[in-house]
mmCIF file of C-alpha atoms and ligand atoms in Angstrom:
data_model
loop_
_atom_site.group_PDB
_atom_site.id
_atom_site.type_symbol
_atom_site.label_atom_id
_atom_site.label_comp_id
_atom_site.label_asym_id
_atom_site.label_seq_id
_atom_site.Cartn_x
_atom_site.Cartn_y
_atom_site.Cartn_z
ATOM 1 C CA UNK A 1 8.325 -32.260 -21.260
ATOM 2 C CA UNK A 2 8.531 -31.444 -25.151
ATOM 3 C CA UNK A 3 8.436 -28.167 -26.058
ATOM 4 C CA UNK A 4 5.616 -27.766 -27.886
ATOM 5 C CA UNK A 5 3.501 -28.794 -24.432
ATOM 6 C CA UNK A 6 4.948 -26.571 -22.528
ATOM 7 C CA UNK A 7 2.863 -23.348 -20.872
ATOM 8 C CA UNK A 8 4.973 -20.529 -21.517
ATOM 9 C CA UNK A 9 7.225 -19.807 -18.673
ATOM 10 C CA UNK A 10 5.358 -16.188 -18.123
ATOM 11 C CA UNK A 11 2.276 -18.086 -17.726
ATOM 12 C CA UNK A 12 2.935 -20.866 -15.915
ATOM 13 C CA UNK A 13 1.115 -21.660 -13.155
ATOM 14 C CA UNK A 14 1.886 -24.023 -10.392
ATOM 15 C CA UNK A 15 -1.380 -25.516 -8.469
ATOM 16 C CA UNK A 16 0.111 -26.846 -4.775
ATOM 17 C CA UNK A 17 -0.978 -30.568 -4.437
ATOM 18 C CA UNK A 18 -3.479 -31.272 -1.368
ATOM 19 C CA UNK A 19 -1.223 -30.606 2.201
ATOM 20 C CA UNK A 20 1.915 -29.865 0.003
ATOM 21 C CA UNK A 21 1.787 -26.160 1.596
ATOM 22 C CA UNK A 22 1.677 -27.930 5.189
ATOM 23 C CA UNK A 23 5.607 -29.433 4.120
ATOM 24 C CA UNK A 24 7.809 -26.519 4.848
ATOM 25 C CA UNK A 25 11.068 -26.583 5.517
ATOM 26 C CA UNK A 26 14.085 -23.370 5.237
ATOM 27 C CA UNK A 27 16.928 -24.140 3.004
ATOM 28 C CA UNK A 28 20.133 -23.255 4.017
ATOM 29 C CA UNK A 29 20.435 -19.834 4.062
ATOM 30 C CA UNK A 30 22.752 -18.498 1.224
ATOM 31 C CA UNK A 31 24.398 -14.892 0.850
ATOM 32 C CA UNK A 32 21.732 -12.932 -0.700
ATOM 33 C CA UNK A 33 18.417 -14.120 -1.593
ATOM 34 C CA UNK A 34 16.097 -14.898 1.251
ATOM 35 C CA UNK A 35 13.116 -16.719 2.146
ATOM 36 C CA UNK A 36 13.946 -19.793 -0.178
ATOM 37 C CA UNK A 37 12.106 -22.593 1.166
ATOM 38 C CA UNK A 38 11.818 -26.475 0.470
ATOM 39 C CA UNK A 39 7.776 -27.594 0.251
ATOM 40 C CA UNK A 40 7.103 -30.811 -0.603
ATOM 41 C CA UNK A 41 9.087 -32.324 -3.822
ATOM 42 C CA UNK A 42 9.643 -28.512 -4.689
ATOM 43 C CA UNK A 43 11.634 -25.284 -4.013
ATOM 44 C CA UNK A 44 10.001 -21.565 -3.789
ATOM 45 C CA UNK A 45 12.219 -18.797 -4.261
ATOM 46 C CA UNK A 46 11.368 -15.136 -4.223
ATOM 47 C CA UNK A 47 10.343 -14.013 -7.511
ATOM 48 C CA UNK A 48 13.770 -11.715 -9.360
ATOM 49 C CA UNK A 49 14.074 -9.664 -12.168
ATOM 50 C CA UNK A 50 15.938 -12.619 -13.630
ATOM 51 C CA UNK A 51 13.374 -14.953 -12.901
ATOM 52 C CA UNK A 52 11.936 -15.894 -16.315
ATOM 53 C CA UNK A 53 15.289 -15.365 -19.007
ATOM 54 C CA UNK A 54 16.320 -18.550 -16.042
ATOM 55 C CA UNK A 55 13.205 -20.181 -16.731
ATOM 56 C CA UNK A 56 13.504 -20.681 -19.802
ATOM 57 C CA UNK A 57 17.423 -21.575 -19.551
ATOM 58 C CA UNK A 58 15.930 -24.615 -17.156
ATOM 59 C CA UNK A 59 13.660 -25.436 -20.317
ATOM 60 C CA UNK A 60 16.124 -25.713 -22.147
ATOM 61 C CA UNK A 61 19.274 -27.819 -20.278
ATOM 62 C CA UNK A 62 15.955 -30.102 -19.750
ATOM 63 C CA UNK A 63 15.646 -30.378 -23.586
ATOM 64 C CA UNK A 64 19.125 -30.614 -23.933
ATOM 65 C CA UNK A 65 19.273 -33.721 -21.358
ATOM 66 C CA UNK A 66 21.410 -32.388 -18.814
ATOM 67 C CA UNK A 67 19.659 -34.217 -15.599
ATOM 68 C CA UNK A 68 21.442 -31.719 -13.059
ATOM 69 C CA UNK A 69 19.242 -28.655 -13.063
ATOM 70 C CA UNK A 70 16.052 -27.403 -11.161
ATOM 71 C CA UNK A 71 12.985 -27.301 -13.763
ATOM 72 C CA UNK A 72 10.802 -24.336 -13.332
ATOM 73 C CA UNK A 73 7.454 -25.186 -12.423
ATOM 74 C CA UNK A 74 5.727 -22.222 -12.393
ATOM 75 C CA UNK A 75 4.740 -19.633 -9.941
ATOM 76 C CA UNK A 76 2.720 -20.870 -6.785
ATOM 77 C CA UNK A 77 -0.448 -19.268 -5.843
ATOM 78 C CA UNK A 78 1.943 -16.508 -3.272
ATOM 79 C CA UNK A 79 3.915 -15.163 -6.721
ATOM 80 C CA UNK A 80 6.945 -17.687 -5.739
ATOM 81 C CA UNK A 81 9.096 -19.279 -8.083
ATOM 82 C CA UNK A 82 8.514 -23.246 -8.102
ATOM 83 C CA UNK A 83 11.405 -25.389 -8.653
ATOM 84 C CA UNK A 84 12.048 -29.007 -8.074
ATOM 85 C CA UNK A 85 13.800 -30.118 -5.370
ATOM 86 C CA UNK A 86 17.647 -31.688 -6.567
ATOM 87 C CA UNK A 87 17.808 -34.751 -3.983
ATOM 88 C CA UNK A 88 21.072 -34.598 -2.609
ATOM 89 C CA UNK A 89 23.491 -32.738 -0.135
ATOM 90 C CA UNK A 90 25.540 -29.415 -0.738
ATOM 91 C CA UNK A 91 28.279 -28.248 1.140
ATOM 92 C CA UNK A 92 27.845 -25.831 3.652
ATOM 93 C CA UNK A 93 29.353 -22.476 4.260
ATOM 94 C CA UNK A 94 32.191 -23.138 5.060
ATOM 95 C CA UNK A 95 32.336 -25.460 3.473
ATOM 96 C CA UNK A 96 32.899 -29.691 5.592
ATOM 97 C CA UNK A 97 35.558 -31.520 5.525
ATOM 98 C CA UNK A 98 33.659 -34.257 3.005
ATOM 99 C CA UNK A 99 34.029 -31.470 0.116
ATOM 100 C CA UNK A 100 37.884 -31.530 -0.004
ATOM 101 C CA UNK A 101 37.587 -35.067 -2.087
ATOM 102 C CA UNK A 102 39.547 -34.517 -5.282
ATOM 103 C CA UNK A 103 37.090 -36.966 -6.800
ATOM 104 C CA UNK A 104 34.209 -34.759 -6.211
ATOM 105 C CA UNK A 105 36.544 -31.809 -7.610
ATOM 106 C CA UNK A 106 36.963 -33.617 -10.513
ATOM 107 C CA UNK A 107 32.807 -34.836 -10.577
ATOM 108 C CA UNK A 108 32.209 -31.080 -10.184
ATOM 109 C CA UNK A 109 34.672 -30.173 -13.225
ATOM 110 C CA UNK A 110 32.798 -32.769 -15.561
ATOM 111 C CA UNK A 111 29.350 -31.526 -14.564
ATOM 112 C CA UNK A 112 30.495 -28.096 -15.187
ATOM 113 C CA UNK A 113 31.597 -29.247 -18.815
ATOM 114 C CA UNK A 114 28.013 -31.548 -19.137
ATOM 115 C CA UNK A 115 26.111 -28.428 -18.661
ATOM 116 C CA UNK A 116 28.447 -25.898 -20.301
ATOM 117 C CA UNK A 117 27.508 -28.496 -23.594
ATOM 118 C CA UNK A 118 24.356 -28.793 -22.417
ATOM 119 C CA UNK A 119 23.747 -24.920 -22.626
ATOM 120 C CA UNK A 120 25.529 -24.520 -26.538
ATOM 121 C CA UNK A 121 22.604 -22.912 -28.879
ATOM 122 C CA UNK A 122 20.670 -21.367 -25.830
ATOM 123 C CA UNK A 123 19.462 -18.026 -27.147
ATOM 124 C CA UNK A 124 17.120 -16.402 -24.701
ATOM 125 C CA UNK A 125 14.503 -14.584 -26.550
ATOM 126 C CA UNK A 126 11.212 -13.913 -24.915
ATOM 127 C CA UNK A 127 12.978 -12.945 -21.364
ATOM 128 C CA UNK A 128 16.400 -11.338 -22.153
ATOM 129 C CA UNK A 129 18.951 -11.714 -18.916
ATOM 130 C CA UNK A 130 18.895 -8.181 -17.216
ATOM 131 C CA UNK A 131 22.241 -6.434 -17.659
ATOM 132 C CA UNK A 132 24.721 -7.412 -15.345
ATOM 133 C CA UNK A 133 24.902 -3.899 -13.077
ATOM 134 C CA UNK A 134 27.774 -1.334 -13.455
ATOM 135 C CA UNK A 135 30.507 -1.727 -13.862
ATOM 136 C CA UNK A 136 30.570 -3.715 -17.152
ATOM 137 C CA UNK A 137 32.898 -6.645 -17.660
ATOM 138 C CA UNK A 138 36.445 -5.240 -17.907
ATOM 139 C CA UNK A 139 37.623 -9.129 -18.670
ATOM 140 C CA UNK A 140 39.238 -8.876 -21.679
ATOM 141 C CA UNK A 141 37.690 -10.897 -24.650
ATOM 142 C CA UNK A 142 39.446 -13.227 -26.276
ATOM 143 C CA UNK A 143 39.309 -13.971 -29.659
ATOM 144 C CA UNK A 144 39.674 -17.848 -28.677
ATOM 145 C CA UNK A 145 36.973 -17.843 -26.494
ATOM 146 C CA UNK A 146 33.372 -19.470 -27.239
ATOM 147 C CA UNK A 147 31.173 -15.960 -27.473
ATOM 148 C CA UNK A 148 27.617 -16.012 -26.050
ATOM 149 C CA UNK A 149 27.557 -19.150 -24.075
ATOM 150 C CA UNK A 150 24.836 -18.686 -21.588
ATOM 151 C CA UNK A 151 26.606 -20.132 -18.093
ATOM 152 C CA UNK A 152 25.983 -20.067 -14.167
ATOM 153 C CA UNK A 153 28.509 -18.178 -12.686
ATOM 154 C CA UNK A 154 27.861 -18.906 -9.520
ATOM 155 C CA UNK A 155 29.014 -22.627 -9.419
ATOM 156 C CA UNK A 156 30.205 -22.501 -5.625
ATOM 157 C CA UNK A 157 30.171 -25.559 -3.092
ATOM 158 C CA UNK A 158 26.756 -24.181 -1.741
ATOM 159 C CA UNK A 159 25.157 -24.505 -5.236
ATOM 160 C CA UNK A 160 26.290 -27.727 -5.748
ATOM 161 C CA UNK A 161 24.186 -30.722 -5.034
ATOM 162 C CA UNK A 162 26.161 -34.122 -4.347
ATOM 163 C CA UNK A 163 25.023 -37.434 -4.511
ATOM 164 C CA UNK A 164 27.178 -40.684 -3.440
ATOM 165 C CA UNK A 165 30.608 -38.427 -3.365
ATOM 166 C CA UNK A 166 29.612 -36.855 -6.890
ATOM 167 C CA UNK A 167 28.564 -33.787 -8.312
ATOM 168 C CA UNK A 168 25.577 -34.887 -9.750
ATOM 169 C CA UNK A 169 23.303 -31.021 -9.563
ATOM 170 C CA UNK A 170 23.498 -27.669 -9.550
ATOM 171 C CA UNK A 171 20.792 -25.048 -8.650
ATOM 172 C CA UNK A 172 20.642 -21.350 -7.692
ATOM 173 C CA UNK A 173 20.594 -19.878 -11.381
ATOM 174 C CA UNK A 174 20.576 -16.126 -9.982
ATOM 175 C CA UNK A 175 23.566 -14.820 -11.503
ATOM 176 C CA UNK A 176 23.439 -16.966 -15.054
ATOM 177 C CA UNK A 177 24.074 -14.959 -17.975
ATOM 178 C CA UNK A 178 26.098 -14.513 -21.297
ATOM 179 C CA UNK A 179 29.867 -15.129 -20.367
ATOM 180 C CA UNK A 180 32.211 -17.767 -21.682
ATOM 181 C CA UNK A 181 33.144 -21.706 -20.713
ATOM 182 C CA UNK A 182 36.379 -20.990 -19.993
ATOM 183 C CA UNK A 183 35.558 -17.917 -17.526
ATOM 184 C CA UNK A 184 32.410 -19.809 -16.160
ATOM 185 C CA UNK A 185 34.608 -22.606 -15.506
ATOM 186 C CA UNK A 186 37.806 -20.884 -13.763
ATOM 187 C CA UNK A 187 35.095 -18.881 -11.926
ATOM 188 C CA UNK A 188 33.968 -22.606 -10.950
ATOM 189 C CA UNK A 189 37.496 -23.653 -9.985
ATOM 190 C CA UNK A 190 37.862 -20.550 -8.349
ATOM 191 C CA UNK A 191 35.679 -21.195 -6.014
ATOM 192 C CA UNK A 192 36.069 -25.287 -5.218
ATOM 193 C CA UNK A 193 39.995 -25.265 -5.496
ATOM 194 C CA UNK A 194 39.513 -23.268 -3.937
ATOM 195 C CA UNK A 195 42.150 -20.094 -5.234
ATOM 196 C CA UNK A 196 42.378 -18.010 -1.952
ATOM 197 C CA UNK A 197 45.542 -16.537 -0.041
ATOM 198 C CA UNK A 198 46.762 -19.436 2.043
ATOM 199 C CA UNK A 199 45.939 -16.928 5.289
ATOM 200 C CA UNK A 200 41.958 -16.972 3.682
ATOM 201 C CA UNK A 201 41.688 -20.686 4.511
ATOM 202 C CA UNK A 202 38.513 -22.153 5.461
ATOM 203 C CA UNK A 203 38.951 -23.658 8.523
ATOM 204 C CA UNK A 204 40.065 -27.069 8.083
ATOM 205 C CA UNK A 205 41.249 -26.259 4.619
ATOM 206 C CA UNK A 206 45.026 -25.045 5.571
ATOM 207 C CA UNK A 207 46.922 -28.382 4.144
ATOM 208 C CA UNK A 208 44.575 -28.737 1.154
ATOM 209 C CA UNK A 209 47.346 -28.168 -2.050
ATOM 210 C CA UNK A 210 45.604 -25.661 -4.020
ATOM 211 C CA UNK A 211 47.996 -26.318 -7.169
ATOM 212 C CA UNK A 212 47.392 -29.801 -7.275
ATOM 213 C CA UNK A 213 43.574 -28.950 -7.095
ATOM 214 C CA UNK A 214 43.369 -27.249 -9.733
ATOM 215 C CA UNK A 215 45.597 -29.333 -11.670
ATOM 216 C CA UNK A 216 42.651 -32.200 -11.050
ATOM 217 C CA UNK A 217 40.029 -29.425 -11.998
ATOM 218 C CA UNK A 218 42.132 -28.631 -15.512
ATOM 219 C CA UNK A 219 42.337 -32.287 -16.165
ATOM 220 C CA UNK A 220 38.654 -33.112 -15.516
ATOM 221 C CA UNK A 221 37.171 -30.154 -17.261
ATOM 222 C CA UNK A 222 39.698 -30.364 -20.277
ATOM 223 C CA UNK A 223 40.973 -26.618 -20.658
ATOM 224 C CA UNK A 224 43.421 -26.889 -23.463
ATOM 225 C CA UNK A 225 47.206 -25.807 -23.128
ATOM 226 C CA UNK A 226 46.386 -22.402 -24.180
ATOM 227 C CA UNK A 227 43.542 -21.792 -21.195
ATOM 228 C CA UNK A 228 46.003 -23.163 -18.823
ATOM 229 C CA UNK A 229 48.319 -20.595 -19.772
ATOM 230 C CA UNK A 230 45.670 -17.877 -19.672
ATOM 231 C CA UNK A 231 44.382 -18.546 -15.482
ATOM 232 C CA UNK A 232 46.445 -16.565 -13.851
ATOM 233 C CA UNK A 233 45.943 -13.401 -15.757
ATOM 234 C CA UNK A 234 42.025 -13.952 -16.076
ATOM 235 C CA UNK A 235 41.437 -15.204 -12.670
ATOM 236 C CA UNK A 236 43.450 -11.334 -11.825
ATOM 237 C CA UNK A 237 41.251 -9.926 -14.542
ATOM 238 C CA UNK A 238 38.528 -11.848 -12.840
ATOM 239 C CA UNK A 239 39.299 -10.716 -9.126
ATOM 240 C CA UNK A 240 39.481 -7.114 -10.025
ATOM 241 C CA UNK A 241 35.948 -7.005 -11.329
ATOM 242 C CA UNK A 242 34.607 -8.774 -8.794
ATOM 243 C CA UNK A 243 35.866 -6.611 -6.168
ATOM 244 C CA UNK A 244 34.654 -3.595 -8.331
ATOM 245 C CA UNK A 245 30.848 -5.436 -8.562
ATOM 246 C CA UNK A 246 30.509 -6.731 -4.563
ATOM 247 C CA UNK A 247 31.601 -2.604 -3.823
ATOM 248 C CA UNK A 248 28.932 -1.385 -6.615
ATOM 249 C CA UNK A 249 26.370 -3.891 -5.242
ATOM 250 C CA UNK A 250 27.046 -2.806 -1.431
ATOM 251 C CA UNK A 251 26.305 0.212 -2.339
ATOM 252 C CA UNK A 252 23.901 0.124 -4.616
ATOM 253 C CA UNK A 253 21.650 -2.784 -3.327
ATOM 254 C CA UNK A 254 22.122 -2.877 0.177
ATOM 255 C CA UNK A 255 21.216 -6.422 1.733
ATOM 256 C CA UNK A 256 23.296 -9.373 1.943
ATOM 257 C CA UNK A 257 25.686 -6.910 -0.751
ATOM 258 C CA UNK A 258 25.940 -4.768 2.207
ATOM 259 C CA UNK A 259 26.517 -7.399 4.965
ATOM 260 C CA UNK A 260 29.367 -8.855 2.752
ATOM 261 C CA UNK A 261 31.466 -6.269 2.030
ATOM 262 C CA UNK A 262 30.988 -5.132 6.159
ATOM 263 C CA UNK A 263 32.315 -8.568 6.613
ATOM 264 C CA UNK A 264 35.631 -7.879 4.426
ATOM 265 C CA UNK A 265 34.946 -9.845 0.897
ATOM 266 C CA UNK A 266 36.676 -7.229 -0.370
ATOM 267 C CA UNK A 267 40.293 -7.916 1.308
ATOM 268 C CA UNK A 268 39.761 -11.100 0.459
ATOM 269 C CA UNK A 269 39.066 -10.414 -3.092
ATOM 270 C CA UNK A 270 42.314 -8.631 -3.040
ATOM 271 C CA UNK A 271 44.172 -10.933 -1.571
ATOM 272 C CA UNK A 272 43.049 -13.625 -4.202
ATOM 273 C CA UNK A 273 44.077 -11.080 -6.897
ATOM 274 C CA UNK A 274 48.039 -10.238 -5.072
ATOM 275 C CA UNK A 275 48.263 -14.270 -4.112
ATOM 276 C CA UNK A 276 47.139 -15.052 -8.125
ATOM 277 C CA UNK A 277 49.584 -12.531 -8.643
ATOM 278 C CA UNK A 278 52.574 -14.148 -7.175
ATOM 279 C CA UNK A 279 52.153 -17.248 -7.855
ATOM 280 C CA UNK A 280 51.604 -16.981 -11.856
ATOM 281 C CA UNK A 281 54.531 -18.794 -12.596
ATOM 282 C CA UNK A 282 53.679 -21.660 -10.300
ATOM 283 C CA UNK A 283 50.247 -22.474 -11.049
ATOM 284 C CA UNK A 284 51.714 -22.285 -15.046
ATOM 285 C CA UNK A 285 53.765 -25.013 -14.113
ATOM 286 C CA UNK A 286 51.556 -27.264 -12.289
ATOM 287 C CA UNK A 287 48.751 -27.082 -15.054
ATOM 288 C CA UNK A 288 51.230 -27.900 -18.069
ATOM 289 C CA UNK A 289 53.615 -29.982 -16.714
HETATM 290 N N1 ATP B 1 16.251 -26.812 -6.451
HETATM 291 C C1 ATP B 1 16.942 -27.130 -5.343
HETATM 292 N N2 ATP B 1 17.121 -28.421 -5.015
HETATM 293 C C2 ATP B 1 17.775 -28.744 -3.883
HETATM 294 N N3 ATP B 1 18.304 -27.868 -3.037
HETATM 295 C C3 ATP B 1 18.178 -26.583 -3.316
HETATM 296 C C4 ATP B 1 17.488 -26.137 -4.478
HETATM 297 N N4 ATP B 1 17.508 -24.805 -4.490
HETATM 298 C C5 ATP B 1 18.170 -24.426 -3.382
HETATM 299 N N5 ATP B 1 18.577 -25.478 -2.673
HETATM 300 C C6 ATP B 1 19.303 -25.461 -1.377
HETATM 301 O O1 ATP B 1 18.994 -24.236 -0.735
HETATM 302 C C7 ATP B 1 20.174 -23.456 -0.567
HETATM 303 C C8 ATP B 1 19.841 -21.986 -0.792
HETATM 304 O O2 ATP B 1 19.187 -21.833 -2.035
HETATM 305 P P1 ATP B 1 19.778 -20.951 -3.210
HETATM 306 O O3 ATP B 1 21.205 -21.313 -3.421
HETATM 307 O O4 ATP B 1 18.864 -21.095 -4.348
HETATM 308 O O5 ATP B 1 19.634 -19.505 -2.637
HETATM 309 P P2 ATP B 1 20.695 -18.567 -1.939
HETATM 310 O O6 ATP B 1 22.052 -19.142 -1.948
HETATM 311 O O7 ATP B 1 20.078 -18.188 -0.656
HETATM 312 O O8 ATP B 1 20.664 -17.404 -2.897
HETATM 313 P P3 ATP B 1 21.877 -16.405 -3.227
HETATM 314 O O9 ATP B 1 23.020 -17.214 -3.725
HETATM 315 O O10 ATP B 1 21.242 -15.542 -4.253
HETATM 316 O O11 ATP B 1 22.189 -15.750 -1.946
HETATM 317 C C9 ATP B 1 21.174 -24.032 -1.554
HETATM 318 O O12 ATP B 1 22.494 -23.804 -1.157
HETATM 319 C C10 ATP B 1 20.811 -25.494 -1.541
HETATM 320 O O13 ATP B 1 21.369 -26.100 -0.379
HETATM 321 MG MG1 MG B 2 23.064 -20.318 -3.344
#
């Protein structure tokens, strides 16, 4: 839709068509939010603080072309969030043997690029993103890095939709905020590579060759020499704050926060960090060489 049509996102109302409502069906459930729900052509998610700054990021990658997102509909007539429906399949959790393709690892990397491109210029106005909670980002800027890119940061199997062996979607927008491409997309190779202690397999996973994987991620996305020099010590940078977040979240919010971090993410976040840790050296190698 062009811009200038457009209802303003805080506005926008979405009227059900006749026996839509009737057309219910769950969606897999993820770690946090619950109660999202497929009716009809569309998706309804609980209204969030961060509702309408993603809004209007949707309007936008629409404007911009990229094809993969949701659009934002609206709110239906129970306060919901209305979203189209991606057609398509993602993984589950854990995630199938199908998702170990290194074709759709690279189909993820270039969709992770088209919409990192896709989001350049995005300056949310109207709806600000709600601060990130405590603590802040300890990651250390870098004065190479794209500032103020608006990204998704939460590119995982389960938000990725897949269509004929591709990455051809992504949805679940809850965590999008200012960050940088090159930290949206290790966080993005992070988790499809995925980088994990060998003992934090996902069953089925054990003989997958995580430096070759992300070799094929590298490749696909196009991080330059210089980012492929910089993973190991940003994905530790990385690891350290999310560790510090899931444990501030736990406590803080409760919830699925809660039921995580009683279900160990944070050994395993740990683990990441000491395995990223030894390995340093290696991974170097096997992006540059
Ligand atoms: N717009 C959409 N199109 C197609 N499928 C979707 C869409 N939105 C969600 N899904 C499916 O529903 C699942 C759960 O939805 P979503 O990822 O939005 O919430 P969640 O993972 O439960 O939330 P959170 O990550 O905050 O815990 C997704 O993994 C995906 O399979
Ligand atoms: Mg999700």
């Amino acid at each position: 839709m062009s811009p200038a049509r457009r209802v303003p996102v805080d506005s926008r109302v979405y009227t059900p068509a006749p026996g839509e409502e009737s057309d219910v069906e769950p969606m897999p459930a993820g770690d946090v939010t619950d109660g999202v729900v497929r009716v009809g052509g569309t998706v309804r998610r609980p209204h969030q603080p961060q509702s309408l700054a993603v809004a209007e990021y949707l309007d936008w990658l629409e404007d911009a072309g990229f094809e993969g997102s949701p659009r934002f509909l609206g709110r239906d007539p129970r306060g919901r969030d209305v979203l189209t429906f991606v057609p398509g399949q993602c993984a589950g959790s854990p995630p199938e043997a199908w998702a170990q393709s290194g074709d759709l690892l690279a189909s993820v990397a270039r969709l992770v690029r088209r919409l990192h491109t896709a989001s350049a210029g995005f300056v949310p106005r109207a709806h600000p993103f709600p601060p990130r909670p405590f603590p802040r980002s300890p990651v250390r800027p870098n004065p190479t890095d794209a500032a103020g890119l608006i990204c998704h940061l939460d590119i995982t199997p389960q938000n990725v939709v897949v269509r004929d062996g591709r990455a051809t979607g992504v949805v679940d927008f809850d965590l999008a905020g200012p960050a940088t491409a090159f930290h949206d997309s290790l966080n993005t190779a992070m988790h499809w590579v995925p980088l994990r202690d060998p003992a934090d397999a996902w069953p089925g996973w054990e003989d997958q060759d995580p430096f070759r994987r992300l070799r094929i991620f590298a490749d696909a996305y196009g991080w330059t020499e210089e980012e492929r020099r910089r993973v190991p010590g940003a994905g530790i940078d990385a690891a350290a704050l999310s560790y510090e977040r899931m444990r501030h979240n736990a406590a803080t919010l409760g919830g699925g926060w809660a039921r995580m971090w009683d279900d160990g993410v944070g050994g395993l976040i740990r683990r990441r960090q000491d395995w990223l840790a030894a390995n340093a050296g290696p991974l170097v190698t096997a992006l540059t060489t």
